[in-house]
CSV table of C-alpha atoms in Angstrom, one decimal:
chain,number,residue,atom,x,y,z
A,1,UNK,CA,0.0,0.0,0.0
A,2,UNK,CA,1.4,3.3,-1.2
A,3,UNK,CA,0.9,6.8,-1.9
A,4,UNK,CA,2.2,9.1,-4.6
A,5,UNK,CA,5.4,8.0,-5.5
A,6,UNK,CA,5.6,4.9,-4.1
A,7,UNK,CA,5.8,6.2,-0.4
A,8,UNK,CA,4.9,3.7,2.2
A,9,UNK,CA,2.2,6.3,4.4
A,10,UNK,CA,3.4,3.9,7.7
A,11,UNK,CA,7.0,4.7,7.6
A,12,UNK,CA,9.4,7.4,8.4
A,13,UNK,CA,11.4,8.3,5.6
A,14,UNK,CA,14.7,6.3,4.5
A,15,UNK,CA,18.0,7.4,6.1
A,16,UNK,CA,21.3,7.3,4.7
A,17,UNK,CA,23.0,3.9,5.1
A,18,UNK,CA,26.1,3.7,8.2
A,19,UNK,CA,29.7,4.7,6.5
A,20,UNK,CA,32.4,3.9,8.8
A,21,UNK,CA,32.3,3.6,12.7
A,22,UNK,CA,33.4,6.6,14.6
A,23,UNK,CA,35.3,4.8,16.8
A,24,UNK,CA,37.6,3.0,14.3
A,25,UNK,CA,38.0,6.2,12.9
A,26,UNK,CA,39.2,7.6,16.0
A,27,UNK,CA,41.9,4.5,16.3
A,28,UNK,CA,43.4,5.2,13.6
A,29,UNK,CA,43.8,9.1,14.2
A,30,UNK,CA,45.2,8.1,17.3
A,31,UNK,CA,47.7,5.9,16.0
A,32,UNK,CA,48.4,8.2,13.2
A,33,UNK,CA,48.6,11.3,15.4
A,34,UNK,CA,51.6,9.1,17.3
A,35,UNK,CA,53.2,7.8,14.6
A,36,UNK,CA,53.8,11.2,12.4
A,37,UNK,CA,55.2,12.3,16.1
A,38,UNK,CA,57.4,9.7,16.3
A,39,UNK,CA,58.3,10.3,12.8
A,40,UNK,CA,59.7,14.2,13.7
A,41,UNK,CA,62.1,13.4,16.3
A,42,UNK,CA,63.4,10.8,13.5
A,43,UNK,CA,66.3,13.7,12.1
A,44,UNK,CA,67.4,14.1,15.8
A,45,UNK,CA,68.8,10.4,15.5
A,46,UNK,CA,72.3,9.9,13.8
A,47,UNK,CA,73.9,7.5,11.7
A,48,UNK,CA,72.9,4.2,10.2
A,49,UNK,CA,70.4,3.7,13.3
A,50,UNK,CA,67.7,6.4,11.8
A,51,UNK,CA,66.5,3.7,9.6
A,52,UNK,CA,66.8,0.9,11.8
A,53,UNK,CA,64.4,3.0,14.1
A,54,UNK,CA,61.7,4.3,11.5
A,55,UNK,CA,61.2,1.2,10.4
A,56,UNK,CA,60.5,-0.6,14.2
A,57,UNK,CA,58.3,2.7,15.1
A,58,UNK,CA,55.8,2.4,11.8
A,59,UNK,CA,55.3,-1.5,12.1
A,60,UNK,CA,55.4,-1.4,15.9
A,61,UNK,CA,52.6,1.4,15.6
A,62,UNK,CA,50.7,-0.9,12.6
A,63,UNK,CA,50.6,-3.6,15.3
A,64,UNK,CA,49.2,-2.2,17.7
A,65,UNK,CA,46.8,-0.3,15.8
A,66,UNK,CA,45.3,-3.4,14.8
A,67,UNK,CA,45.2,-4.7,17.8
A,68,UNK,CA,42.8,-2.1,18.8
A,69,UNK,CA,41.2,-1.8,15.7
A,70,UNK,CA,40.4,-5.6,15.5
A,71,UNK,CA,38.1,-4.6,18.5
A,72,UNK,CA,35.5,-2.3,16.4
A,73,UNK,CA,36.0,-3.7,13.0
A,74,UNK,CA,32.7,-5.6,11.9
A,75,UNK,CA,33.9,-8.5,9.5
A,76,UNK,CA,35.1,-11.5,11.9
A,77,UNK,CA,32.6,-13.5,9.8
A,78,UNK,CA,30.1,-12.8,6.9
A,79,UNK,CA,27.8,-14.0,4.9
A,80,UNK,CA,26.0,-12.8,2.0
A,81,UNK,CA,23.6,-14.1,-1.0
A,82,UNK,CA,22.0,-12.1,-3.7
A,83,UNK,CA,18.1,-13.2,-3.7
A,84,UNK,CA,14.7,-11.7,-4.3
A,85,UNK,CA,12.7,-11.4,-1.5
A,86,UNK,CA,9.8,-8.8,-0.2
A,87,UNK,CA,10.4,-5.0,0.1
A,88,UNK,CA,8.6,-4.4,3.0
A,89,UNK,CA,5.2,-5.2,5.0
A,90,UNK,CA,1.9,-4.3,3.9
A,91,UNK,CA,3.2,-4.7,0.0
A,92,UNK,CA,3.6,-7.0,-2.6
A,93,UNK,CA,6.8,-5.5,-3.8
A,94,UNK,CA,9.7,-7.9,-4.4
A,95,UNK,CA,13.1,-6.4,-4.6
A,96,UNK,CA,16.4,-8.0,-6.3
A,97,UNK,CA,19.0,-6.9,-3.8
A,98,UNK,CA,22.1,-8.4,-2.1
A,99,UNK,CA,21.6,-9.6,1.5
A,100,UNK,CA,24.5,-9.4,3.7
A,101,UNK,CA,25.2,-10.5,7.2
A,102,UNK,CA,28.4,-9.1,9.0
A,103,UNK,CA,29.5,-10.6,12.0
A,104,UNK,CA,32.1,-8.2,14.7
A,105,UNK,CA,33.2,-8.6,18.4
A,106,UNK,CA,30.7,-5.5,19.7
A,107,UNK,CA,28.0,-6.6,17.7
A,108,UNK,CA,26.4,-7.1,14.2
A,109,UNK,CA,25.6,-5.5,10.8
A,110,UNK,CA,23.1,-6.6,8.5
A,111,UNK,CA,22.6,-4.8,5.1
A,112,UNK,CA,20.6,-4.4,2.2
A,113,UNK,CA,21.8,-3.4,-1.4
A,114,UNK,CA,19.4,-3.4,-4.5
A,115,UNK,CA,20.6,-4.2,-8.0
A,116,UNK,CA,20.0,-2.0,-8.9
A,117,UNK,CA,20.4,0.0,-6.1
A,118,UNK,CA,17.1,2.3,-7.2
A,119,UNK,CA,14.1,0.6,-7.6
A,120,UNK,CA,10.0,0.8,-7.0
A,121,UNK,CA,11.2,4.9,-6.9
A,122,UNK,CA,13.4,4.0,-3.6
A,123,UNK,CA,17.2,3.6,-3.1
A,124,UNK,CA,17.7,0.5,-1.4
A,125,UNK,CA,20.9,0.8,0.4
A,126,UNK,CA,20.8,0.1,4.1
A,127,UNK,CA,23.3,-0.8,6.4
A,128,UNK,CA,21.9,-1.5,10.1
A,129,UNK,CA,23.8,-2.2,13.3
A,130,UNK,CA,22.7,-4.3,16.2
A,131,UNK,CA,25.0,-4.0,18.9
A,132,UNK,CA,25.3,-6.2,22.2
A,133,UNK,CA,26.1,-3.3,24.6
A,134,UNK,CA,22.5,-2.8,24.4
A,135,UNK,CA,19.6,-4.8,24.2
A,136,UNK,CA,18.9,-6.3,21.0
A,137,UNK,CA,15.3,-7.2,21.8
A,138,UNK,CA,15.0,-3.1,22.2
A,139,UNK,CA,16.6,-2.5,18.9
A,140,UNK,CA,14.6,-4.6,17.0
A,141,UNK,CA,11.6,-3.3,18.5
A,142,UNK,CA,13.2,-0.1,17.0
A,143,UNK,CA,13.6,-0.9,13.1
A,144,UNK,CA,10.0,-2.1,13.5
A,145,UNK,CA,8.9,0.9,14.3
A,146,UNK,CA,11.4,2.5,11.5
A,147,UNK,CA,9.8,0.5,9.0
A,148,UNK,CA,13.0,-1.3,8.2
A,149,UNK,CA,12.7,-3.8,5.1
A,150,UNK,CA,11.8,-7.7,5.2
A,151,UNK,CA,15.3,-9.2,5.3
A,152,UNK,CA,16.7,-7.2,7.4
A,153,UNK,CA,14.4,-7.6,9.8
A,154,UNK,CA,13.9,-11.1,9.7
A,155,UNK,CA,18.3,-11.6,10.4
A,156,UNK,CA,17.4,-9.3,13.2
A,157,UNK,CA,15.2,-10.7,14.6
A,158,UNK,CA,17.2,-14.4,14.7
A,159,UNK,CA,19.5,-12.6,17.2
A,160,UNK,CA,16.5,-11.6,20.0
A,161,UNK,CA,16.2,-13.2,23.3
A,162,UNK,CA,12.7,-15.2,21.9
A,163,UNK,CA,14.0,-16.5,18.9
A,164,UNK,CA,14.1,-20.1,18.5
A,165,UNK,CA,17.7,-20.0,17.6
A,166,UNK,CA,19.1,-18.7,20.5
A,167,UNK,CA,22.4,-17.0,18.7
A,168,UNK,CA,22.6,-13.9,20.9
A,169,UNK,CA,23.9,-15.8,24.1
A,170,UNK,CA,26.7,-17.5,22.2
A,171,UNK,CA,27.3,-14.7,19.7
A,172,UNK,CA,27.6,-12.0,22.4
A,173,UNK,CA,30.1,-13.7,24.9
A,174,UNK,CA,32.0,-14.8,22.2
A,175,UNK,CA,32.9,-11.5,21.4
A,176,UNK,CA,33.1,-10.4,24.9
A,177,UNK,CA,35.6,-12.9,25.4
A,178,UNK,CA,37.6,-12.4,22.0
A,179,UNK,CA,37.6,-9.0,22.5
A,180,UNK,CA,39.0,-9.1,26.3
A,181,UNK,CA,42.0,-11.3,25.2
A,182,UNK,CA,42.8,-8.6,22.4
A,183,UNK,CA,42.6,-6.1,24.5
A,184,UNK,CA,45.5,-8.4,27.2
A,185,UNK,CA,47.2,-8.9,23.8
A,186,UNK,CA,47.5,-5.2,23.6
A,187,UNK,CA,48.7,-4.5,27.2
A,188,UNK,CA,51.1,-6.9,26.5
A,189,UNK,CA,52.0,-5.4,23.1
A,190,UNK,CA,52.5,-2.0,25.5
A,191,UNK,CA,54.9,-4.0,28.4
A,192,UNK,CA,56.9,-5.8,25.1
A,193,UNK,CA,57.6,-1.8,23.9
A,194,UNK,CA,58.4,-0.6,27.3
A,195,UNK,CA,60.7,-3.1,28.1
A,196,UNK,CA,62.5,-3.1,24.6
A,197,UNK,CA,63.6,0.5,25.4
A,198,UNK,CA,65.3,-1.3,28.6
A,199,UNK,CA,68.7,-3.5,28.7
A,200,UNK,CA,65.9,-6.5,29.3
A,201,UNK,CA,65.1,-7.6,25.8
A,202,UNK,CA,64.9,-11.0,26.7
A,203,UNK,CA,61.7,-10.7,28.8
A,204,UNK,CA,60.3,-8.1,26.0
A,205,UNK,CA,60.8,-11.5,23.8
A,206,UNK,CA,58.7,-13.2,26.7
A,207,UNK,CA,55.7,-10.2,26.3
A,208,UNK,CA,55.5,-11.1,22.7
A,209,UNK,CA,54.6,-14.7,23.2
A,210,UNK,CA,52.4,-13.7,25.7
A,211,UNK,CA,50.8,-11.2,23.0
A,212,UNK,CA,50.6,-13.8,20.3
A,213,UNK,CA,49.3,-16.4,22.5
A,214,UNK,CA,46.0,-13.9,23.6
A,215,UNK,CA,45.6,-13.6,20.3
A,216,UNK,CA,45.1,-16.5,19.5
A,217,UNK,CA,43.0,-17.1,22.6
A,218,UNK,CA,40.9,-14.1,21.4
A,219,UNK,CA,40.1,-16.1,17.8
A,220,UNK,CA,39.6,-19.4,19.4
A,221,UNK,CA,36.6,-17.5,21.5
A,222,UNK,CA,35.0,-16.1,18.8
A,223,UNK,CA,35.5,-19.8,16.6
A,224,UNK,CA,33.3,-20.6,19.4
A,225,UNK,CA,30.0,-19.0,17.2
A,226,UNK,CA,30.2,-21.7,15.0
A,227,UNK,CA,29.7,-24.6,17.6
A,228,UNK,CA,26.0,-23.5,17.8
A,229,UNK,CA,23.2,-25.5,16.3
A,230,UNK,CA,22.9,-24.3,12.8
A,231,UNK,CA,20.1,-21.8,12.4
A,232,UNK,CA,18.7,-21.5,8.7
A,233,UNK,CA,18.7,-18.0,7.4
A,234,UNK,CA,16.7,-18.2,4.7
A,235,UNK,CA,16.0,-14.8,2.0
A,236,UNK,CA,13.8,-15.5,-0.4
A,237,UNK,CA,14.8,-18.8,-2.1
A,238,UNK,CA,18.7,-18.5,-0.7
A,239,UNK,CA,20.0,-19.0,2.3
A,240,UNK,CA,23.0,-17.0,4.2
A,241,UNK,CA,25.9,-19.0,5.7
A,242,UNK,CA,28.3,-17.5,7.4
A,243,UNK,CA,32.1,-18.0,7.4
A,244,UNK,CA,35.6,-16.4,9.0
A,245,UNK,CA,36.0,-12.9,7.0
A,246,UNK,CA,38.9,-10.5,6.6
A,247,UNK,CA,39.2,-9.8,10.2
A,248,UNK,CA,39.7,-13.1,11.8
A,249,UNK,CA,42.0,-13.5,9.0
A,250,UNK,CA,44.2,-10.4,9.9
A,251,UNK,CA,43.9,-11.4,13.9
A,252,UNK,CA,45.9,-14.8,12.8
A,253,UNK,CA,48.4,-12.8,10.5
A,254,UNK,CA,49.4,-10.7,13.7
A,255,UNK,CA,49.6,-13.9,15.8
A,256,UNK,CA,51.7,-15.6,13.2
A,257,UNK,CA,54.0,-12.2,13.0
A,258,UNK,CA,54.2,-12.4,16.7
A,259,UNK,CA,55.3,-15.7,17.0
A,260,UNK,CA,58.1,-15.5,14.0
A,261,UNK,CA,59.2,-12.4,16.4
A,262,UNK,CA,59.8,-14.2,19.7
A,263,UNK,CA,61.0,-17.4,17.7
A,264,UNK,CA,65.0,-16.4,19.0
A,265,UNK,CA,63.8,-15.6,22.6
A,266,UNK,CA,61.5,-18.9,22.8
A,267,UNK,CA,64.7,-20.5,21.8
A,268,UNK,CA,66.6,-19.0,24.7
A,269,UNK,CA,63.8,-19.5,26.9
A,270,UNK,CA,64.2,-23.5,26.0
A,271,UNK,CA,67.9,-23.3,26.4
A,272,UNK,CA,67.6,-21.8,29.7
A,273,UNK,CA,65.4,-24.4,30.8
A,274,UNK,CA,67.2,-27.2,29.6
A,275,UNK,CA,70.4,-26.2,31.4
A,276,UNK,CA,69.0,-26.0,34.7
A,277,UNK,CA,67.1,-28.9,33.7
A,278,UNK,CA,71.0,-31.1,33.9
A,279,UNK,CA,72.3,-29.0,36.3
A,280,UNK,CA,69.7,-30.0,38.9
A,281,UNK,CA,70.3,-33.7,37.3
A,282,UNK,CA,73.9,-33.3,38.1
């Protein structure tokens, strides 16, 4: 049922889809505020050593502005399937539009992209969030009352407290979890720094096992999504599987880095061990 121009009479008007979240924007100002700091007091260094430090600043920096950033970033897993499914209640419209389900540690996004992305005199291009500092029950109550469309309301509503699928218990304290163990991974990142700038490299070797090892505690929470009971997410004809995206991807890149980093100190670590080891056999 519509008016006019194809404007639904029970709905507010359609907002402009989400861009970028705020606060991985802020991150990475942060980050880039220190490093182009970092980078001035570079001329003040002499010799061969300028390089040698430029080079340990930026990628230290890199690190540990992805270990922050893994935090906000809303791509740990995703799914997505192009179908045709219904515009919106109280109408017969059908849409062709790309459904898309995006899995992150606060919460999760679900969008909605026509192809083409103007049609039945709208411009379908939604991008919602649902985020588990809050409730999601409350939110969904919310894009009912916005007059969201079908799909994106029927993902949404897979996540609330009543569905049958129970997904927002596991799903949220698995990225409570994950994200706790980044954020030790990062504290540990910080002691590792601290300590390199000290005649005590060997434990700052220590600090970066410590801060691979979280991180890879952080992605074997959130793997922990996937142990659920399968919960069909069906749009229109298709159905939406999810599977590890470019984040959780990234998360085991850094661990990986990490570890190739602390690979001499581990070795010392074992050779320390094994002496003691014969000298108490002795």
């Amino acid at each position: 049922m519509t008016f006019y121009d194809g404007i639904y009479p029970f709905y507010s008007l359609q907002r402009s889809p989400f861009i970028f979240d705020i606060s991985l924007l802020v991150v990475i100002l942060v980050f880039s505020v220190l490093a182009v700091s970092f980078l001035l007091i570079l001329p003040g260094i002499r010799g061969k050593s300028r390089l040698f430090w430029m080079f340990r600043i930026i990628i230290s920096l890199f690190i540990g502005v992805v270990l922050v950033a893994l935090n906000f970033t809303g791509d740990w897993a995703e799914a997505s399937v192009k179908a045709n499914a219904t515009y919106k209640s109280f109408s017969n419209a059908v849409v062709s539009a790309e459904v898309g389900l995006h899995v992150g540690l606060y919460g999760i996004n679900i969008t909605l992209k026509g192809e083409p992305v103007s049609q039945i005199n709208e411009t379908i291009d939604y991008n919602e969030i649902f985020r588990w500092s809050s409730s999601v029950d409350e939110q969904y109550g919310d894009a009912l009352e916005r007059g969201l469309p079908n799909p994106i309301l029927y993902i949404a509503e897979k996540f609330t407290r009543n569905s049958a699928c129970g997904l927002i218990y596991q799903y949220r304290y698995s990225g409570r979890f994950a994200s706790a163990n980044l954020w030790t991974a990062f504290c540990c990142w910080l002691v590792a720094n601290i300590l390199f700038s000290m005649p005590v490299i060997l434990y700052a070797g220590y600090m970066m096992i410590a801060t691979a090892a979280f991180i890879f505690f952080s992605m074997a929470s959130f793997s922990t999504i996937f142990n659920v009971t399968p919960c069909d997410f069906s749009v229109g004809a298709e159905s939406l599987r999810t599977d590890y995206s470019h984040s959780f991807w990234i998360a085991l890149a850094t661990g990986k880095y990490f570890l190739w980093e602390s690979a001499p100190f581990s070795k010392k670590f074992l050779t320390r061990k094994t002496k003691k080891i014969r000298y108490k056999m002795t």
